Short mmCIF file of C-alpha atoms in Angstrom, two decimals:
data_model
loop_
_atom_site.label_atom_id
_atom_site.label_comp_id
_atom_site.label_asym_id
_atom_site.label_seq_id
_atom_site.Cartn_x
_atom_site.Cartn_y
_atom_site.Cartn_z
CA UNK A 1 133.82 99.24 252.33
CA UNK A 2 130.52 99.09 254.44
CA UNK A 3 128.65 99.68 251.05
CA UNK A 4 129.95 96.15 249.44
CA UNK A 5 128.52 93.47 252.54
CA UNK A 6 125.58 92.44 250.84
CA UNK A 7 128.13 91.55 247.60
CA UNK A 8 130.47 90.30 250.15
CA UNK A 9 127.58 87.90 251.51
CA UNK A 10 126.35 86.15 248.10
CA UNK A 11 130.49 85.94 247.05
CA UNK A 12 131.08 84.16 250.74
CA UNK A 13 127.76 82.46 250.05
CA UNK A 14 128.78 80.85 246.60
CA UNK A 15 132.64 80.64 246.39
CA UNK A 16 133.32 77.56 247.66
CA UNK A 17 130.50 76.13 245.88
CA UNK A 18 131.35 77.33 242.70
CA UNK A 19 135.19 76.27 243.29
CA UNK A 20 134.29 72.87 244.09
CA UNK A 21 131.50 72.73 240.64
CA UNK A 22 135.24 71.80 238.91
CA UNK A 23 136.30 68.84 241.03
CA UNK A 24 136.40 65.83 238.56
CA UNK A 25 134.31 63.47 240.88
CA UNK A 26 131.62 66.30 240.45
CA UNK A 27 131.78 68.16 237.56
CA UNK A 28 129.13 70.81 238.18
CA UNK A 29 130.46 72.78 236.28
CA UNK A 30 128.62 70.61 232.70
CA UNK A 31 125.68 71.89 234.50
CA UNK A 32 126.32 75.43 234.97
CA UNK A 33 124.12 76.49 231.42
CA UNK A 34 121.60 73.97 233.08
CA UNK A 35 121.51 76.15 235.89
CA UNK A 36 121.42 79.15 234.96
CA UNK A 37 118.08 78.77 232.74
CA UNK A 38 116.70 77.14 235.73
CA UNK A 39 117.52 79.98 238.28
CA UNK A 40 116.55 82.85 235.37
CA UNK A 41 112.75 81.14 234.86
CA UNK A 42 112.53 81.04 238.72
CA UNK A 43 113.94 84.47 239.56
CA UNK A 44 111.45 86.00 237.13
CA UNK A 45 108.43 85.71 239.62
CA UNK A 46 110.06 86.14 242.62
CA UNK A 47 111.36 89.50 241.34
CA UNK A 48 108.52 90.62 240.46
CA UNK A 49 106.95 89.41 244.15
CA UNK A 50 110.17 91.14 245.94
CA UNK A 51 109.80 94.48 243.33
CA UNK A 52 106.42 94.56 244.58
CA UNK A 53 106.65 94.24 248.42
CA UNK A 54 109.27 96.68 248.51
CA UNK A 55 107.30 99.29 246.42
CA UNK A 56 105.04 98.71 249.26
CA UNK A 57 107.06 99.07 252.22
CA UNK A 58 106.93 95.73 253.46
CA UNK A 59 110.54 95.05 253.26
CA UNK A 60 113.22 97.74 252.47
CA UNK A 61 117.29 97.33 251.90
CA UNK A 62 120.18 99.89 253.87
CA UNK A 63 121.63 101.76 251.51
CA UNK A 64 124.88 101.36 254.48
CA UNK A 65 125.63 98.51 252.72
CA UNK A 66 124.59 97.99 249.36
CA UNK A 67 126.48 99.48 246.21
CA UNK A 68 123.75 101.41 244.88
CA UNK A 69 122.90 100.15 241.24
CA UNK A 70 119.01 99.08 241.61
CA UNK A 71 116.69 98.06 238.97
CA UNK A 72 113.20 98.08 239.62
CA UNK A 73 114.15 99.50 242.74
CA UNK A 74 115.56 96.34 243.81
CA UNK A 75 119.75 97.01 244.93
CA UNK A 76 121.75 95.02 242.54
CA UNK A 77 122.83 92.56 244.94
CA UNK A 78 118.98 91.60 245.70
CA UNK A 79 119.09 90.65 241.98
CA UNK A 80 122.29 88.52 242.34
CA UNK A 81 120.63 86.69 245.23
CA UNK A 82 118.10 85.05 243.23
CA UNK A 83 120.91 83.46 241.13
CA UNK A 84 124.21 83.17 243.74
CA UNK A 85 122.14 82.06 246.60
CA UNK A 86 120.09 79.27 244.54
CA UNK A 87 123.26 78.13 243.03
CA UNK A 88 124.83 77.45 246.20
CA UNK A 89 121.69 75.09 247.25
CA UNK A 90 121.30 73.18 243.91
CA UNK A 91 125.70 72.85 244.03
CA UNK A 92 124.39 70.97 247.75
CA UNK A 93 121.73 69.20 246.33
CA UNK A 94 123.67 67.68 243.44
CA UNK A 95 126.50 66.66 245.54
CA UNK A 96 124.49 65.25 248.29
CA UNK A 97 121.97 62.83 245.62
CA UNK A 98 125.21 62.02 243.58
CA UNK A 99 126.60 60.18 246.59
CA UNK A 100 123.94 59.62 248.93
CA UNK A 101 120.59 58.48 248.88
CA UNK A 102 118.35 60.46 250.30
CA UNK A 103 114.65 59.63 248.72
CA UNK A 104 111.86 59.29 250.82
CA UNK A 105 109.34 55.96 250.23
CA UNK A 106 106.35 56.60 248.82
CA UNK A 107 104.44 56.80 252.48
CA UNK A 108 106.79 58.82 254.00
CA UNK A 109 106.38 61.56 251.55
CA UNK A 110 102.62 61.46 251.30
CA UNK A 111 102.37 62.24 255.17
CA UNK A 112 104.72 64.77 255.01
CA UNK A 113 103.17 66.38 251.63
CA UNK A 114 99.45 65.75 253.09
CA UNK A 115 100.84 67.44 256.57
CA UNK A 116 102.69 69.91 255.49
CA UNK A 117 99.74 71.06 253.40
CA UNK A 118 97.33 71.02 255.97
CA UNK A 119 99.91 72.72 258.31
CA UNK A 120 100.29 75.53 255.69
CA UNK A 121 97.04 76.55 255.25
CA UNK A 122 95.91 76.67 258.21
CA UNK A 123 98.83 78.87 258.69
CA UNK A 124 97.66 80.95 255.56
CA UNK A 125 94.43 81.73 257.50
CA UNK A 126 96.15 83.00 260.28
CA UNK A 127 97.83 84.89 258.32
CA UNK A 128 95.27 87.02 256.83
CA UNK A 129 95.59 90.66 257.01
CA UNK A 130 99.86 90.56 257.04
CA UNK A 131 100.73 89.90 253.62
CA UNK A 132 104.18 88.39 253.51
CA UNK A 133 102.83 85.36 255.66
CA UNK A 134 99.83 84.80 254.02
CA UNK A 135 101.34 85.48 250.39
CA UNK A 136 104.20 82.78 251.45
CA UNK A 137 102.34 80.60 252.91
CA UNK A 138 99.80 80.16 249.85
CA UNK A 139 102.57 80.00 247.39
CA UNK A 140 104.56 77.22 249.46
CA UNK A 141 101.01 75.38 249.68
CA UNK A 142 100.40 75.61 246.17
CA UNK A 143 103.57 74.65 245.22
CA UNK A 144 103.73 71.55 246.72
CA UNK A 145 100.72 70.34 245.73
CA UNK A 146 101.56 71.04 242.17
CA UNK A 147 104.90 69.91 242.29
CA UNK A 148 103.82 66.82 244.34
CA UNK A 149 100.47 65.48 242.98
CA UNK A 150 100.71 67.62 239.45
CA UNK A 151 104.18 67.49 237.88
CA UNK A 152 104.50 64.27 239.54
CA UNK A 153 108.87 65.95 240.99
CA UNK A 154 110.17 62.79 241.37
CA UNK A 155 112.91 64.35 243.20
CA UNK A 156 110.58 66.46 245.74
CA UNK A 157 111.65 64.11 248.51
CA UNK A 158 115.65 64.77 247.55
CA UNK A 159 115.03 68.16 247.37
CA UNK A 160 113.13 68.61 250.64
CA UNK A 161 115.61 66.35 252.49
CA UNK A 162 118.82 68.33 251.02
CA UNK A 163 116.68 72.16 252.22
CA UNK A 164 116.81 70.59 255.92
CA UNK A 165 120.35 70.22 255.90
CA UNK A 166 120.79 73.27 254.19
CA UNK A 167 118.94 75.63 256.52
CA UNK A 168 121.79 76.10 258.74
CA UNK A 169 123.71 77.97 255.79
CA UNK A 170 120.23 79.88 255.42
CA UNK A 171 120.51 80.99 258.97
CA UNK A 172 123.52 81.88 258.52
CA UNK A 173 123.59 83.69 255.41
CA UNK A 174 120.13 85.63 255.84
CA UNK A 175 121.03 86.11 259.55
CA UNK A 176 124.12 88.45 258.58
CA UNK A 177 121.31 90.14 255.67
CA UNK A 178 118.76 90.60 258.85
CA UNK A 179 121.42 92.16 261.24
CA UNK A 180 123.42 89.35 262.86
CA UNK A 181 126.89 90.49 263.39
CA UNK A 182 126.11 94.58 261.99
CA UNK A 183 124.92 97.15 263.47
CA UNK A 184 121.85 97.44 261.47
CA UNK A 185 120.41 95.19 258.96
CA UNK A 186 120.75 94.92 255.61
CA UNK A 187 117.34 93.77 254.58
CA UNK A 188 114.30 95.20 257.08
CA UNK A 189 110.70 94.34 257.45
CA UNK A 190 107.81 96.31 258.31
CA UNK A 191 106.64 94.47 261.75
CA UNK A 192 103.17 95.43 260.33
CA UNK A 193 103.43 92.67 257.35
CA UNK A 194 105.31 89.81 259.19
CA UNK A 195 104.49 88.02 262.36
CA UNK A 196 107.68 89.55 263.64
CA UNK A 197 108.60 85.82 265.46
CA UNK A 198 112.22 85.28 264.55
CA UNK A 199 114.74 82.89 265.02
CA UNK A 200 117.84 84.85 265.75
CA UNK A 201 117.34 88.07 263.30
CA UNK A 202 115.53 85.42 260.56
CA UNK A 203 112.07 86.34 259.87
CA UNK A 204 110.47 82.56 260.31
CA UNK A 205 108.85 83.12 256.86
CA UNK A 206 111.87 83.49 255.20
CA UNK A 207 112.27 79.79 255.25
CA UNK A 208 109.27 78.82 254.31
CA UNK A 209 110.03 81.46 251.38
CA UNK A 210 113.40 79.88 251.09
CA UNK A 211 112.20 76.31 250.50
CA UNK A 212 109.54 77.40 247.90
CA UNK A 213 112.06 79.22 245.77
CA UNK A 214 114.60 75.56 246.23
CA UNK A 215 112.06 73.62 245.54
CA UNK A 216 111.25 75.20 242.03
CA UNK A 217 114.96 75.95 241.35
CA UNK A 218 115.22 72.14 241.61
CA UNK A 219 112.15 71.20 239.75
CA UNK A 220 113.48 73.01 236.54
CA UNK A 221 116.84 72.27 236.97
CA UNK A 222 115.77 68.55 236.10
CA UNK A 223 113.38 69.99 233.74
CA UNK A 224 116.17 71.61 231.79
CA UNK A 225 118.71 68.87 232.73
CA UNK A 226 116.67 65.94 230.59
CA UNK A 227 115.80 68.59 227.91
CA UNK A 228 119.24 68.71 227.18
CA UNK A 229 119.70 64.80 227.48
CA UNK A 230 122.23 64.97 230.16
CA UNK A 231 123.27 62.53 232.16
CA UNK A 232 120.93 61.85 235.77
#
């Protein structure tokens, strides 16, 4: 049974979520086409970006507990993740703006865009010569400039608010795929490509990684969302 605990992770991960998408003062579940166009567009690239760094060596999954099936020598579940993972966070973030407000003002995200820019590349320097940082790092920076002064996200605020309340699932979830709780890990990192600083088993860049991916799951969720004329 060892083989299905990255499965048994995403279902744990997304269950609840998905059980609750039917609840009539929600109603996810109208959205769930919406979704999944959204998740498909933004799992494209960072396929392609995970394909990549593990036909390098920089990360690498335990075959101790993953079924087997890979494509692109990613394991199955690795797919999955890009679309049961995401899910779970835009399920949050729908439920959390339906009933709360949670938009920044106008100032309030400007300093946090402007710092968190200036934060990041400086960060991306540092990170030269260890590839995941710097590669994360730069994407996350260039993401939220487009998404911020570009695109014009009205909802980057929403969706940055809902990521901080949602990173203690994150630690949770990609703590058990780092090694919390099993012997070994399910997911592991060559200390040459990473800063190796962790909190718990969590790489630190996996949640800058994590937010990027939200934040663009998000983005075209609305995108789609008003394509199809549905209601905000």
């Amino acid at each position: 049974m060892e083989r299905f605990t990255y499965l048994a992770v995403e279902f744990f991960a997304i269950i609840i979520c998905f059980l609750f998408s039917f609840h009539p003062k929600i109603r996810f579940d109208r959205y769930f086409l919406t979704y999944l166009k959204a998740s498909i567009v933004v799992a494209l690239p960072f396929l392609l970006w995970d394909a990549w760094f593990t036909d390098m060596g920089v990360w690498w999954f335990n075959d101790r507990y993953i079924v087997g099936y890979r494509i692109l020598d990613l394991p199955i579940e690795e797919i999955l993740f890009f679309i049961t993972i995401p899910f779970s966070c835009v399920f949050t973030y729908f439920c959390l703006t339906k009933f709360f407000n949670l938009r920044w003002c106008d100032r309030t995200t400007s300093i946090f865009v402007i710092s968190a820019t200036v934060l990041l590349v400086v960060l991306t320097i540092l990170s030269i010569g260890k590839i995941y940082p710097l590669l994360t790092f730069l994407a996350t920076t260039l993401s939220i400039v487009y998404l911020h002064y570009i695109a014009r996200f009205r909802y980057f605020s929403e969706a940055t608010s809902v990521y901080g309340i949602l990173l203690i699932g994150f630690f949770l979830v990609n703590g058990v795929l780092t090694g919390t709780g099993l012997e070994e890990a399910i997911v592991n990192y060559n200390p040459d490509d990473f800063w190796n600083f962790r909190i718990g088993t969590v790489p630190v860049e996996d949640a800058v990684y994590g937010y990027t991916m939200i934040l663009w799951n998000v983005y075209f969720f609305h995108r789609f969302k008003n394509d199809n004329k549905e209601i905000e």
